[in-house]
JSON list of C-alpha atoms in Angstrom, two decimals:
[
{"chain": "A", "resi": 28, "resn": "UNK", "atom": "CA", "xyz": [78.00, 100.34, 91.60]},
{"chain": "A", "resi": 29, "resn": "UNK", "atom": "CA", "xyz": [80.99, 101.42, 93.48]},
{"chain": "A", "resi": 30, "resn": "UNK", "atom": "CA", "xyz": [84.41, 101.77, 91.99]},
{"chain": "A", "resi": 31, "resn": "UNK", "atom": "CA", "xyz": [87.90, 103.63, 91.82]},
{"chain": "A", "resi": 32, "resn": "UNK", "atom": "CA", "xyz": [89.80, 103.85, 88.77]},
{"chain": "A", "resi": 33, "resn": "UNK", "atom": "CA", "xyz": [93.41, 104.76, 88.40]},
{"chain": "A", "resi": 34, "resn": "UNK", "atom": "CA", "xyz": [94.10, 105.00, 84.64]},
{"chain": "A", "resi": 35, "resn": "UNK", "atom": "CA", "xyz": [97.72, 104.82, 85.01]},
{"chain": "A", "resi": 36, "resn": "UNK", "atom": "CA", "xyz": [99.00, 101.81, 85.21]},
{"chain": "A", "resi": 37, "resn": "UNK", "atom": "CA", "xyz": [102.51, 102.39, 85.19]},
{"chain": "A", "resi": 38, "resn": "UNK", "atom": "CA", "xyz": [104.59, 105.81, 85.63]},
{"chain": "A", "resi": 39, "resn": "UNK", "atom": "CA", "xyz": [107.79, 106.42, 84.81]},
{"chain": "A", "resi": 40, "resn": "UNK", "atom": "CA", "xyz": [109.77, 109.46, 86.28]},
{"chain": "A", "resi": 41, "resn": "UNK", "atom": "CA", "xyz": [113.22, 111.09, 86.75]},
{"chain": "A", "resi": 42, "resn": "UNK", "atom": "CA", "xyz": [114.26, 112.12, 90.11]},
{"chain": "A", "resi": 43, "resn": "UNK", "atom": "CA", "xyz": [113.08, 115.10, 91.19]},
{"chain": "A", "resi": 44, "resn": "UNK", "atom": "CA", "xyz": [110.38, 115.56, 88.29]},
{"chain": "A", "resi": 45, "resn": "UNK", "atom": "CA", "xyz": [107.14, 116.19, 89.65]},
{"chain": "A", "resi": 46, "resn": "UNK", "atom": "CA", "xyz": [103.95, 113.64, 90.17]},
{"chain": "A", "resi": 47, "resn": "UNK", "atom": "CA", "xyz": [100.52, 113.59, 89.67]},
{"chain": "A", "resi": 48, "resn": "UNK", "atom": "CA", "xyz": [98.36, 110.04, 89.90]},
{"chain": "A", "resi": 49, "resn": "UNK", "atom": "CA", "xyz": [94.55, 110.29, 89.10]},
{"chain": "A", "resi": 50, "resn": "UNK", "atom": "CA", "xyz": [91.94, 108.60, 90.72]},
{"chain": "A", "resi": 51, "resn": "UNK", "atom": "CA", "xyz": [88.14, 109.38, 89.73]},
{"chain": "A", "resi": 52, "resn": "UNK", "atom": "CA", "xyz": [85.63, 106.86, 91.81]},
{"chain": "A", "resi": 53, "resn": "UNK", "atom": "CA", "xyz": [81.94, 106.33, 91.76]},
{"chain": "A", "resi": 54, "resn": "UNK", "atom": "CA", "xyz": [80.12, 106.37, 94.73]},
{"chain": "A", "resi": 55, "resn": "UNK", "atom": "CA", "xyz": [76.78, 107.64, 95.67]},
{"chain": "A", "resi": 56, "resn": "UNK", "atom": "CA", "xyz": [76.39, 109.49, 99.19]},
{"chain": "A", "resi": 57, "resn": "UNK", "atom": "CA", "xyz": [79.40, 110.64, 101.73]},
{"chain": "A", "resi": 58, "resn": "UNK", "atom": "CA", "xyz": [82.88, 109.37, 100.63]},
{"chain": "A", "resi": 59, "resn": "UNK", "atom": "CA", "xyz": [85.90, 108.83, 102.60]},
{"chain": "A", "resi": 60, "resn": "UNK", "atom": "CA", "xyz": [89.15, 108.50, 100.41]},
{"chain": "A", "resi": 61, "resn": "UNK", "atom": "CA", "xyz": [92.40, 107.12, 100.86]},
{"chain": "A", "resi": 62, "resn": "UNK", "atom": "CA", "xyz": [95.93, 106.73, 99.20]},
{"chain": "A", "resi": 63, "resn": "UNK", "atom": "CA", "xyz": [97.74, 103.69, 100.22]},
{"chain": "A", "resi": 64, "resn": "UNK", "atom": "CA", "xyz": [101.11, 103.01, 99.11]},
{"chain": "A", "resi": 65, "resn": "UNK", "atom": "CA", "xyz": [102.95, 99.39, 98.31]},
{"chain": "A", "resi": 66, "resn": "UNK", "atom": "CA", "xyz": [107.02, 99.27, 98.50]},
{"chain": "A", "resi": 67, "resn": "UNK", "atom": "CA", "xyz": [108.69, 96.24, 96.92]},
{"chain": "A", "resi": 68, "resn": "UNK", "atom": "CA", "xyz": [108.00, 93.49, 99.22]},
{"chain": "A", "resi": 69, "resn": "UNK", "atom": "CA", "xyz": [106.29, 95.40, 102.23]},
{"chain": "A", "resi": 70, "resn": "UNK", "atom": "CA", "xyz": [102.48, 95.69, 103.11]},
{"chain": "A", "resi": 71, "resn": "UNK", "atom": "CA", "xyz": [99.69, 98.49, 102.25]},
{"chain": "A", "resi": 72, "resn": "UNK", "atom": "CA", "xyz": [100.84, 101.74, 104.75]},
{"chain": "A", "resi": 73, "resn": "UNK", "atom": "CA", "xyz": [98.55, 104.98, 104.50]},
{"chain": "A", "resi": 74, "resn": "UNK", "atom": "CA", "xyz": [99.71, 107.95, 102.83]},
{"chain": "A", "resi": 75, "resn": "UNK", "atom": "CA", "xyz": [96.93, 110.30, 103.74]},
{"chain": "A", "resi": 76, "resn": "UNK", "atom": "CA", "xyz": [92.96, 110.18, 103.74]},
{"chain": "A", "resi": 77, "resn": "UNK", "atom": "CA", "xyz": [90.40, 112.68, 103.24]},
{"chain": "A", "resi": 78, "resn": "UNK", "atom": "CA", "xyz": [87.32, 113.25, 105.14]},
{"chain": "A", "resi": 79, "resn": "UNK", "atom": "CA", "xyz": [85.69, 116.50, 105.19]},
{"chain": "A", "resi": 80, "resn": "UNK", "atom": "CA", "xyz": [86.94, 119.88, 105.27]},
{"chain": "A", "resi": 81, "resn": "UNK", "atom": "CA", "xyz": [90.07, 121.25, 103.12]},
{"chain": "A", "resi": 82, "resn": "UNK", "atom": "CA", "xyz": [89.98, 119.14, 100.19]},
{"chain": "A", "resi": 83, "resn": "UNK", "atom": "CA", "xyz": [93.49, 119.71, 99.82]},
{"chain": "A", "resi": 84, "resn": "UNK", "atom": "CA", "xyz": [95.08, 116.88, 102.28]},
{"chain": "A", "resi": 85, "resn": "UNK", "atom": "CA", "xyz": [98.29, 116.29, 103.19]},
{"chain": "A", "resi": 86, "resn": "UNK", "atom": "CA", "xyz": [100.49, 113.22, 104.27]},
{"chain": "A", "resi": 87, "resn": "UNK", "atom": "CA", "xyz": [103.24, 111.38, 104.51]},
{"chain": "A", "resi": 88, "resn": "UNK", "atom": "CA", "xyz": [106.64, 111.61, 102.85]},
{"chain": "A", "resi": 89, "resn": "UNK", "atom": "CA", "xyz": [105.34, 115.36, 101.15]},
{"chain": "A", "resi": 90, "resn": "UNK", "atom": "CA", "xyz": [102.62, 113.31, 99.52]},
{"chain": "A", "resi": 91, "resn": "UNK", "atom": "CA", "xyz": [99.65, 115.13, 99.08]},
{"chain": "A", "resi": 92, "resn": "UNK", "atom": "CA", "xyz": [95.82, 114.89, 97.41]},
{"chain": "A", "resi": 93, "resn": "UNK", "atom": "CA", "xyz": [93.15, 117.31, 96.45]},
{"chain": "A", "resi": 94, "resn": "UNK", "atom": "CA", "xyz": [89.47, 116.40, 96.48]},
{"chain": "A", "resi": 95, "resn": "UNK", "atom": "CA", "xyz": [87.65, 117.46, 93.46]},
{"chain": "A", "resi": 96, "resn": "UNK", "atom": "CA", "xyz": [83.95, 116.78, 94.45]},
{"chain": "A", "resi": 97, "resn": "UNK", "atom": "CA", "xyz": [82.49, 118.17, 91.08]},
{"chain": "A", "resi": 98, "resn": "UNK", "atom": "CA", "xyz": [84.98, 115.73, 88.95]},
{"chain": "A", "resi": 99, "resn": "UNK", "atom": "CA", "xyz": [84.39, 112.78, 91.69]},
{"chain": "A", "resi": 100, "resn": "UNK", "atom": "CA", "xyz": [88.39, 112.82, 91.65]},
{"chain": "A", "resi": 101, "resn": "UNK", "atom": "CA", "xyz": [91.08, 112.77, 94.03]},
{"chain": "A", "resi": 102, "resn": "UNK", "atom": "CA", "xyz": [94.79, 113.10, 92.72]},
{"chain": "A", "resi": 103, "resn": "UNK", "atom": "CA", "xyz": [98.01, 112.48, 94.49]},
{"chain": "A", "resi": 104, "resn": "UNK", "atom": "CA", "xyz": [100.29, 114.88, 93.89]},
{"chain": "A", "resi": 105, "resn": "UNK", "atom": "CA", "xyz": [104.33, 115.05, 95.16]},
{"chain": "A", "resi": 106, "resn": "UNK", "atom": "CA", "xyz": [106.11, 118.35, 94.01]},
{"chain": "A", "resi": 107, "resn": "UNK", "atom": "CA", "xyz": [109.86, 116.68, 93.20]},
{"chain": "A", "resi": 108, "resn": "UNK", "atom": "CA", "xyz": [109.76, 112.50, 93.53]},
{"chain": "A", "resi": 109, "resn": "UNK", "atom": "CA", "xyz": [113.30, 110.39, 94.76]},
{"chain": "A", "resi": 110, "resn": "UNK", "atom": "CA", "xyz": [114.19, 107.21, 94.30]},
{"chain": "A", "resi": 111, "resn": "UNK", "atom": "CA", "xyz": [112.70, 105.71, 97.26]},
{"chain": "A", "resi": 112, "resn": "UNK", "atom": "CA", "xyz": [109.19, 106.50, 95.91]},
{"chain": "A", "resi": 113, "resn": "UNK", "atom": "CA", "xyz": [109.31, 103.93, 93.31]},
{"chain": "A", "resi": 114, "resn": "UNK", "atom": "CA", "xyz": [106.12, 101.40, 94.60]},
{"chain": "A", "resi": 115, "resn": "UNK", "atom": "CA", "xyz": [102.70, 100.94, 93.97]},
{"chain": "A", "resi": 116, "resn": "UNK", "atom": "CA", "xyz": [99.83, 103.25, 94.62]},
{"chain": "A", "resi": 117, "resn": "UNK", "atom": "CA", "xyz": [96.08, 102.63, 95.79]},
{"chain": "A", "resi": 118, "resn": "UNK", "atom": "CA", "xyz": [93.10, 105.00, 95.57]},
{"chain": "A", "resi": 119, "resn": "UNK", "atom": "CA", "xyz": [90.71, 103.32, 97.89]},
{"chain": "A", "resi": 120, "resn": "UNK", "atom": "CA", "xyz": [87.05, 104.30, 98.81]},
{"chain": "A", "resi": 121, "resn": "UNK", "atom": "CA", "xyz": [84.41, 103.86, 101.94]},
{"chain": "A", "resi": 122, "resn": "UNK", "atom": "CA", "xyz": [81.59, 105.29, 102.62]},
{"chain": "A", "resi": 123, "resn": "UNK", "atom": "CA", "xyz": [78.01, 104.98, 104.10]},
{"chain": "A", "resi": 124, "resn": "UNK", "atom": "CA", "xyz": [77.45, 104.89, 107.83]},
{"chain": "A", "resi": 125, "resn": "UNK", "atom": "CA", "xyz": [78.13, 100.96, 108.33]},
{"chain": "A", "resi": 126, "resn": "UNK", "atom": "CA", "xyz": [79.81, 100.05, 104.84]},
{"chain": "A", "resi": 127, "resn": "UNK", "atom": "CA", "xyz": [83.57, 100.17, 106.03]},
{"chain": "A", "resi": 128, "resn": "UNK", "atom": "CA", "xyz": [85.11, 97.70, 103.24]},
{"chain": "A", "resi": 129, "resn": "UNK", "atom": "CA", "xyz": [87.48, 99.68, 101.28]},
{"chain": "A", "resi": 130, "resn": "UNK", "atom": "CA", "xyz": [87.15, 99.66, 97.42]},
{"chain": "A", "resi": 131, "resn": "UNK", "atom": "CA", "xyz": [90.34, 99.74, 95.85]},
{"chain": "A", "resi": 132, "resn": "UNK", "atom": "CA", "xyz": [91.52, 101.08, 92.39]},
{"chain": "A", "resi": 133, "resn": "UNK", "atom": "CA", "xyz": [93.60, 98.71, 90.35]},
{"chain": "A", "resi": 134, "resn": "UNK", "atom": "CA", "xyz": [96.76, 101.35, 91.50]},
{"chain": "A", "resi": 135, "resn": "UNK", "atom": "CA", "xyz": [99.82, 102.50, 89.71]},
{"chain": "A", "resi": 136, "resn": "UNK", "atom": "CA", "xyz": [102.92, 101.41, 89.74]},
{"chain": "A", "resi": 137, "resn": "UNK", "atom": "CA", "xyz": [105.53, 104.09, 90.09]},
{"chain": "A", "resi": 138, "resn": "UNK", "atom": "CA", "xyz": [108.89, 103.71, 88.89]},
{"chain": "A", "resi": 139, "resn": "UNK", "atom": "CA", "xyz": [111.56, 106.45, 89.20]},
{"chain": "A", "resi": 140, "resn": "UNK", "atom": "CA", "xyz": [114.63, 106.20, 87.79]},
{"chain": "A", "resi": 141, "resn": "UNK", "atom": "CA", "xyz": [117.93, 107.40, 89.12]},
{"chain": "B", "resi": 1, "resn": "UNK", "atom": "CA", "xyz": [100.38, 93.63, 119.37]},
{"chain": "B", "resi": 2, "resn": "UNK", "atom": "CA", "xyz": [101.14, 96.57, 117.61]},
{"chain": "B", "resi": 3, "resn": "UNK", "atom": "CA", "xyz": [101.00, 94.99, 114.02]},
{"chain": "B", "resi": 4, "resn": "UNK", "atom": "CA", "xyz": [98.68, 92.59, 112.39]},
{"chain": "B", "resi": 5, "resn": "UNK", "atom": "CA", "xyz": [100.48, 89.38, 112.03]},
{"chain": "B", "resi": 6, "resn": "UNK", "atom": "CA", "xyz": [100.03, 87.00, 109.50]},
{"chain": "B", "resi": 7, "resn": "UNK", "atom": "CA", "xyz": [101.08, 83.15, 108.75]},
{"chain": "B", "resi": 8, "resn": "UNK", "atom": "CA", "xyz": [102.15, 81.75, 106.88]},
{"chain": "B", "resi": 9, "resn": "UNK", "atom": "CA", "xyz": [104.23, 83.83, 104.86]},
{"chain": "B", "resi": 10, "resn": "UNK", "atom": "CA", "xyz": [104.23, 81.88, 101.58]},
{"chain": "B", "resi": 11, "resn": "UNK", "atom": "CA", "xyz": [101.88, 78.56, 101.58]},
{"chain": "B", "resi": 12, "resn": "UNK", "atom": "CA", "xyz": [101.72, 76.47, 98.00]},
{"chain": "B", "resi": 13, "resn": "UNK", "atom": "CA", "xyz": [99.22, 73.65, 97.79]},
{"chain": "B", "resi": 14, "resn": "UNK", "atom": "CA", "xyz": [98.55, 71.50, 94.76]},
{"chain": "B", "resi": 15, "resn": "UNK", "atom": "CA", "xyz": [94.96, 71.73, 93.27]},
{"chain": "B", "resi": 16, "resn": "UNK", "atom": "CA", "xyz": [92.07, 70.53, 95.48]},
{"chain": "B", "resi": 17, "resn": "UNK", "atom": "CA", "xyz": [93.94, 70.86, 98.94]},
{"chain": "B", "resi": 18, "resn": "UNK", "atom": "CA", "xyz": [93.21, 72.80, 101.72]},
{"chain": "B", "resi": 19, "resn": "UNK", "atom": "CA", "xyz": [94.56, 75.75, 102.29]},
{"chain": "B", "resi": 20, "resn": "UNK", "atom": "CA", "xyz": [94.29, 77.70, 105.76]},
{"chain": "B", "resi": 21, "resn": "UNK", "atom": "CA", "xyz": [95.39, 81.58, 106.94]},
{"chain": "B", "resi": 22, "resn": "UNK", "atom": "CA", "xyz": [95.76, 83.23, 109.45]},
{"chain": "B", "resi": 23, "resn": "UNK", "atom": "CA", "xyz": [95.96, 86.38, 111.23]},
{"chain": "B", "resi": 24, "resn": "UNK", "atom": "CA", "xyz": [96.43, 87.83, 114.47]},
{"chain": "B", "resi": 25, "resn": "UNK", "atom": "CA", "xyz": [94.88, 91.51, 114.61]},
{"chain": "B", "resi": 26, "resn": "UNK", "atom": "CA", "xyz": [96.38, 94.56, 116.55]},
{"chain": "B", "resi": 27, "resn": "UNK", "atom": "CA", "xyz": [95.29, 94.41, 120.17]},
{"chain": "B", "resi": 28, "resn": "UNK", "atom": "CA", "xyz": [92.34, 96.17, 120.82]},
{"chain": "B", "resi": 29, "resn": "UNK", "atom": "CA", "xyz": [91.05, 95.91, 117.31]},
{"chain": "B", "resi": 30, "resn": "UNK", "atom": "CA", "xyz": [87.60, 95.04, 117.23]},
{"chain": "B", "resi": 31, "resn": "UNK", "atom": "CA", "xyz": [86.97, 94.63, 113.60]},
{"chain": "B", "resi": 32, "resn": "UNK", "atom": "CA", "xyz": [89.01, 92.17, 111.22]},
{"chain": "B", "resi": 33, "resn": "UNK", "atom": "CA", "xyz": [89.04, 92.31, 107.39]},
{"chain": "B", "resi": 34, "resn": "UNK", "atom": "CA", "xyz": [90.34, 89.73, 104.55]},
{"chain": "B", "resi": 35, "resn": "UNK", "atom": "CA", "xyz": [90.84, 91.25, 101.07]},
{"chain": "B", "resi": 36, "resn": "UNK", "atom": "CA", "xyz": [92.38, 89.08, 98.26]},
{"chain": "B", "resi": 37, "resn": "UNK", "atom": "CA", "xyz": [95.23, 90.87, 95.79]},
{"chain": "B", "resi": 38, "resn": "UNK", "atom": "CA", "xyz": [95.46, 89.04, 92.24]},
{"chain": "B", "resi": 39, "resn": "UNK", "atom": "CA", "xyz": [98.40, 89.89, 90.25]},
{"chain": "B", "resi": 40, "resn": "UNK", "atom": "CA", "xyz": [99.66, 92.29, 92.16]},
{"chain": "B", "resi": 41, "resn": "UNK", "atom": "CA", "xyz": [96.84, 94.44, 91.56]},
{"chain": "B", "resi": 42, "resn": "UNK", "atom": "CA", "xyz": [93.18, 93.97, 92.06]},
{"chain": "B", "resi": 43, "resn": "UNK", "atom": "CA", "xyz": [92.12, 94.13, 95.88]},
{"chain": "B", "resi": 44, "resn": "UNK", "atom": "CA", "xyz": [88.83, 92.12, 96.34]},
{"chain": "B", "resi": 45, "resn": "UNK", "atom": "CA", "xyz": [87.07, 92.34, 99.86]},
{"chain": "B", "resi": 46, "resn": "UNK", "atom": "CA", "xyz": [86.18, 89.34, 101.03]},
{"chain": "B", "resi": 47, "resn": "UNK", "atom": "CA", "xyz": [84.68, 89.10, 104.55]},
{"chain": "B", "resi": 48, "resn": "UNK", "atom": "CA", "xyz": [85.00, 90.84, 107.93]},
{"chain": "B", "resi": 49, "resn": "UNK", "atom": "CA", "xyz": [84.52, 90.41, 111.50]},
{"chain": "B", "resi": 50, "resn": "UNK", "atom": "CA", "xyz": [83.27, 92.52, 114.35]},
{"chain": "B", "resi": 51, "resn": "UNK", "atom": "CA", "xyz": [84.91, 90.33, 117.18]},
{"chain": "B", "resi": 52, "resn": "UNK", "atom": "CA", "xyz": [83.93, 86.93, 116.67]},
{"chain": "B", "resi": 53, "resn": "UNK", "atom": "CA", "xyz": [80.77, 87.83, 114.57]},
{"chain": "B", "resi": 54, "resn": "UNK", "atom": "CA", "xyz": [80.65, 87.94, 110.43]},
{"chain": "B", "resi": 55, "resn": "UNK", "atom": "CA", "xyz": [80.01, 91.63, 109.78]},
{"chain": "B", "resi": 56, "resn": "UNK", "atom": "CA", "xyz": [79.91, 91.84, 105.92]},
{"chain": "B", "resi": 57, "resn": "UNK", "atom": "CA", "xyz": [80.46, 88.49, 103.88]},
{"chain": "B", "resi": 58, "resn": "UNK", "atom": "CA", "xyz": [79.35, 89.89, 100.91]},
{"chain": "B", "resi": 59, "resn": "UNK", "atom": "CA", "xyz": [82.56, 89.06, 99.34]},
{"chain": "B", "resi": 60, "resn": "UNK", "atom": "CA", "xyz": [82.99, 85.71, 99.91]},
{"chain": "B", "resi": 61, "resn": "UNK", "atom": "CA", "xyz": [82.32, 83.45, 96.94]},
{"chain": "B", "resi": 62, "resn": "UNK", "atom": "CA", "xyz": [79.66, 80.99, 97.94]},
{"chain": "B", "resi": 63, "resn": "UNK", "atom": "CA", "xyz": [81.77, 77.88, 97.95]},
{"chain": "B", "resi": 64, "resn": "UNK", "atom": "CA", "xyz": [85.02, 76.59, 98.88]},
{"chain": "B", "resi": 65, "resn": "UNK", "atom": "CA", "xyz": [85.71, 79.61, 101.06]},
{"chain": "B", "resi": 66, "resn": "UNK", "atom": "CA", "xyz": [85.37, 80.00, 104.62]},
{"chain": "B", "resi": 67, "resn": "UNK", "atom": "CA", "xyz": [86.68, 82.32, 107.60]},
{"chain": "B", "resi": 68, "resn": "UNK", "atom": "CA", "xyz": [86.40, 82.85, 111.50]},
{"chain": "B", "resi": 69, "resn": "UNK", "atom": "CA", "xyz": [87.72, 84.72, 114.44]},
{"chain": "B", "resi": 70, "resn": "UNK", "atom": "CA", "xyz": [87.07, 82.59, 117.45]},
{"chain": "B", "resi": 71, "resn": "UNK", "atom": "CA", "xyz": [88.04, 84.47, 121.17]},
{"chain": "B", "resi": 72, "resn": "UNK", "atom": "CA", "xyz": [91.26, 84.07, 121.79]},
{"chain": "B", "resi": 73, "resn": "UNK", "atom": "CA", "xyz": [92.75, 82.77, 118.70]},
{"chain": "B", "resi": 74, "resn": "UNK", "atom": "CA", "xyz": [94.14, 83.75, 115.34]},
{"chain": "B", "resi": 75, "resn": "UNK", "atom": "CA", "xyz": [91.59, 84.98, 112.38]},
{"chain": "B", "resi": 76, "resn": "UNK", "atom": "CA", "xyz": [91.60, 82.03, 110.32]},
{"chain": "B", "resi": 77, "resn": "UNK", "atom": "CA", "xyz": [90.10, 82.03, 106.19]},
{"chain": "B", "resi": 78, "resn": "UNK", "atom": "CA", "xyz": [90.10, 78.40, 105.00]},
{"chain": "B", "resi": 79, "resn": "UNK", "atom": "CA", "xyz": [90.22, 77.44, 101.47]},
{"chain": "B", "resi": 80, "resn": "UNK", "atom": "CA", "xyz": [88.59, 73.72, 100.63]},
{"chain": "B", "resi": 81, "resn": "UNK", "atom": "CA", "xyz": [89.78, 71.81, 97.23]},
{"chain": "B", "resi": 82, "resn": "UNK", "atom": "CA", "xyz": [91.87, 75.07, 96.54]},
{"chain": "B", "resi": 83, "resn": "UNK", "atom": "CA", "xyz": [91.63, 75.82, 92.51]},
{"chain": "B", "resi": 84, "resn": "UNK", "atom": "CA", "xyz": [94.59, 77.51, 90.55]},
{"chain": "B", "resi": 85, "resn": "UNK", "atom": "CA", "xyz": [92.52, 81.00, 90.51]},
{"chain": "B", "resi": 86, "resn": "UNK", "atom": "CA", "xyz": [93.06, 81.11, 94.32]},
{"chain": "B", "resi": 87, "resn": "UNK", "atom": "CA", "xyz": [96.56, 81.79, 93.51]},
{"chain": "B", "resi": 88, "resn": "UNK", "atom": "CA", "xyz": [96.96, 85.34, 95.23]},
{"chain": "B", "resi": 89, "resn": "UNK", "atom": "CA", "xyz": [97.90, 87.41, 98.12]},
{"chain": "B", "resi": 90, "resn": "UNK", "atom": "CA", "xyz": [95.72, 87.26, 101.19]},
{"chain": "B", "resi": 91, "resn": "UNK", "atom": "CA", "xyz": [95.97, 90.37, 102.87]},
{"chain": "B", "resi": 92, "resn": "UNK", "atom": "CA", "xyz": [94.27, 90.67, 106.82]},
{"chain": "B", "resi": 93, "resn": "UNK", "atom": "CA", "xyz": [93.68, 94.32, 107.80]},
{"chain": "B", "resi": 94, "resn": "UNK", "atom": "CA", "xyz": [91.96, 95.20, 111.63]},
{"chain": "B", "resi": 95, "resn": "UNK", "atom": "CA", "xyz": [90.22, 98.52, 112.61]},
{"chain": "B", "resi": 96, "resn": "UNK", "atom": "CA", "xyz": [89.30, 99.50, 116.00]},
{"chain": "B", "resi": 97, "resn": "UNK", "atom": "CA", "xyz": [86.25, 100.45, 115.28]},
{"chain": "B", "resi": 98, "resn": "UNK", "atom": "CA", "xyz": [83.34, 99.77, 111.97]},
{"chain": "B", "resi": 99, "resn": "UNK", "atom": "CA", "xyz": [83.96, 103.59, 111.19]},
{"chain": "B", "resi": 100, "resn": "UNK", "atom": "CA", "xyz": [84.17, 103.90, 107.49]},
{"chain": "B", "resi": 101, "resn": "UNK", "atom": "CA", "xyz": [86.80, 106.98, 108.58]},
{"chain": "B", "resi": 102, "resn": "UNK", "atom": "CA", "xyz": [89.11, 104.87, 110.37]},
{"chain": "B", "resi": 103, "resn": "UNK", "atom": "CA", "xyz": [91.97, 103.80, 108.88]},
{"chain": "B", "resi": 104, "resn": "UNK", "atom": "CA", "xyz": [92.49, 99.59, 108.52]},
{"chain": "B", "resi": 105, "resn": "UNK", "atom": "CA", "xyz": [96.13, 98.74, 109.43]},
{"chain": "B", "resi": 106, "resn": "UNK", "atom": "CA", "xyz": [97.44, 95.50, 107.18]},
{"chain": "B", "resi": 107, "resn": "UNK", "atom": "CA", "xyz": [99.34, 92.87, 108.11]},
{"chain": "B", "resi": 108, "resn": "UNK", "atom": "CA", "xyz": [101.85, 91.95, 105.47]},
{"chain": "B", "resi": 109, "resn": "UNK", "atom": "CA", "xyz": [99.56, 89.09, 103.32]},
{"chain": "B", "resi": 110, "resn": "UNK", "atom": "CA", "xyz": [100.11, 85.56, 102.49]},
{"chain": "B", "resi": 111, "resn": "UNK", "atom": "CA", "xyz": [100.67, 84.38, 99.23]},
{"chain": "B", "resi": 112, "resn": "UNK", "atom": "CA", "xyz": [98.95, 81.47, 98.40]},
{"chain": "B", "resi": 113, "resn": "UNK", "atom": "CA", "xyz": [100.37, 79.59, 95.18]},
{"chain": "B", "resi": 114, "resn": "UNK", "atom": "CA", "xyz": [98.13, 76.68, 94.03]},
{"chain": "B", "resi": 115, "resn": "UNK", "atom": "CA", "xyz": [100.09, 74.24, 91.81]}
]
């Protein structure tokens, strides 16, 4: 069956300390992945997606995630976090030619402190 | 418009009413999706829509729930005899096209809170 799983639930990080969120899925065939972030109160926005090609992607806000197609994982990684960071985080999953539901992880909620 | 709208924000209906959602998808969006977000957490797909056609309903449960996109008019997901499980966010997300690599822009939900 399909899945995403984000083992961290919750994070907890000083300002300007560096971040890593994992995300290992399941999925049998081609695999297009996704990060979507959650702020306090605001809808799902895309922080970057991966395809094909360089596995290491960037996006948004110096977000960025490396595809890892022999550990079926896809990180997110930010070198220094701020404040404004604090939210939840999604790993989500499509694939197939037609199948364009995205499977989400359970995600992680980030919390930086000042 | 440039953003998928949904209403209402909040809705709260007592056990067994109806409860009904809508949302408005970005012009020019072909495809419209529902997902439902328990606890903060959780995404579940539910149904989408190529225009006014079901696409994939294989998350639906098999009762109480039901959806449409009629031409020109709000996505609506209806909710018969609403049960206290249904409490959650109801989250409307359209795509131009079916492309899995397309990204799904998302309105900004509607909690439902069933009393």
């Amino acid at each position: 069956a399909q899945s995403v799983s984000q083992h961290n639930h919750h994070v907890i990080l000083s300002e300007a300390a560096s971040l890593e969120l994992g995300c290992n899925y399941s999925y049998g065939g081609t695999v297009n992945l996704f990060w979507y972030v959650q702020y306090p109160g605001q809808h799902l926005q895309l922080l970057l997606k991966y395809f094909s090609g360089d596995p290491l992607v960037k996006g948004i806000k110096g977000f960025e995630a490396e595809f890892i197609k022999s550990k079926f994982s896809f990180n997110l990684r930010k070198p220094s976090v701020q404040w404004s960071d604090t939210a939840e985080y999604f790993c989500a999953v499509t694939g197939g030619s037609s199948a364009s539901k995205i499977i989400f992880g359970s995600g992680t909620r980030l919390s930086i402190r000042p | 418009g440039e953003e998928v709208a949904q209403t209402p924000k909040h809705l709260v209906r007592g056990e067994g009413q109806k409860a009904k959602l809508y949302c408005a998808p970005i012009k020019g969006h072909s495809y419209v999706f529902w997902y439902q977000q328990v606890l903060k957490n959780e995404f579940k797909f539910l149904i989408s829509f190529q225009n006014e056609n079901v696409f994939d309903e294989t998350g639906m449960p098999k009762e109480r729930f039901s959806a449409k996109c009629l031409p020109n008019s709000p996505c609506s997901l209806e909710i018969q005899a609403t049960k206290l499980e249904d409490s959650a966010v109801y989250f409307c997300a359209s795509s131009p096209t079916r492309t899995p690599r397309d990204e799904q822009f998302f309105g900004p939900g509607t909690r439902l809170t069933v009393l």
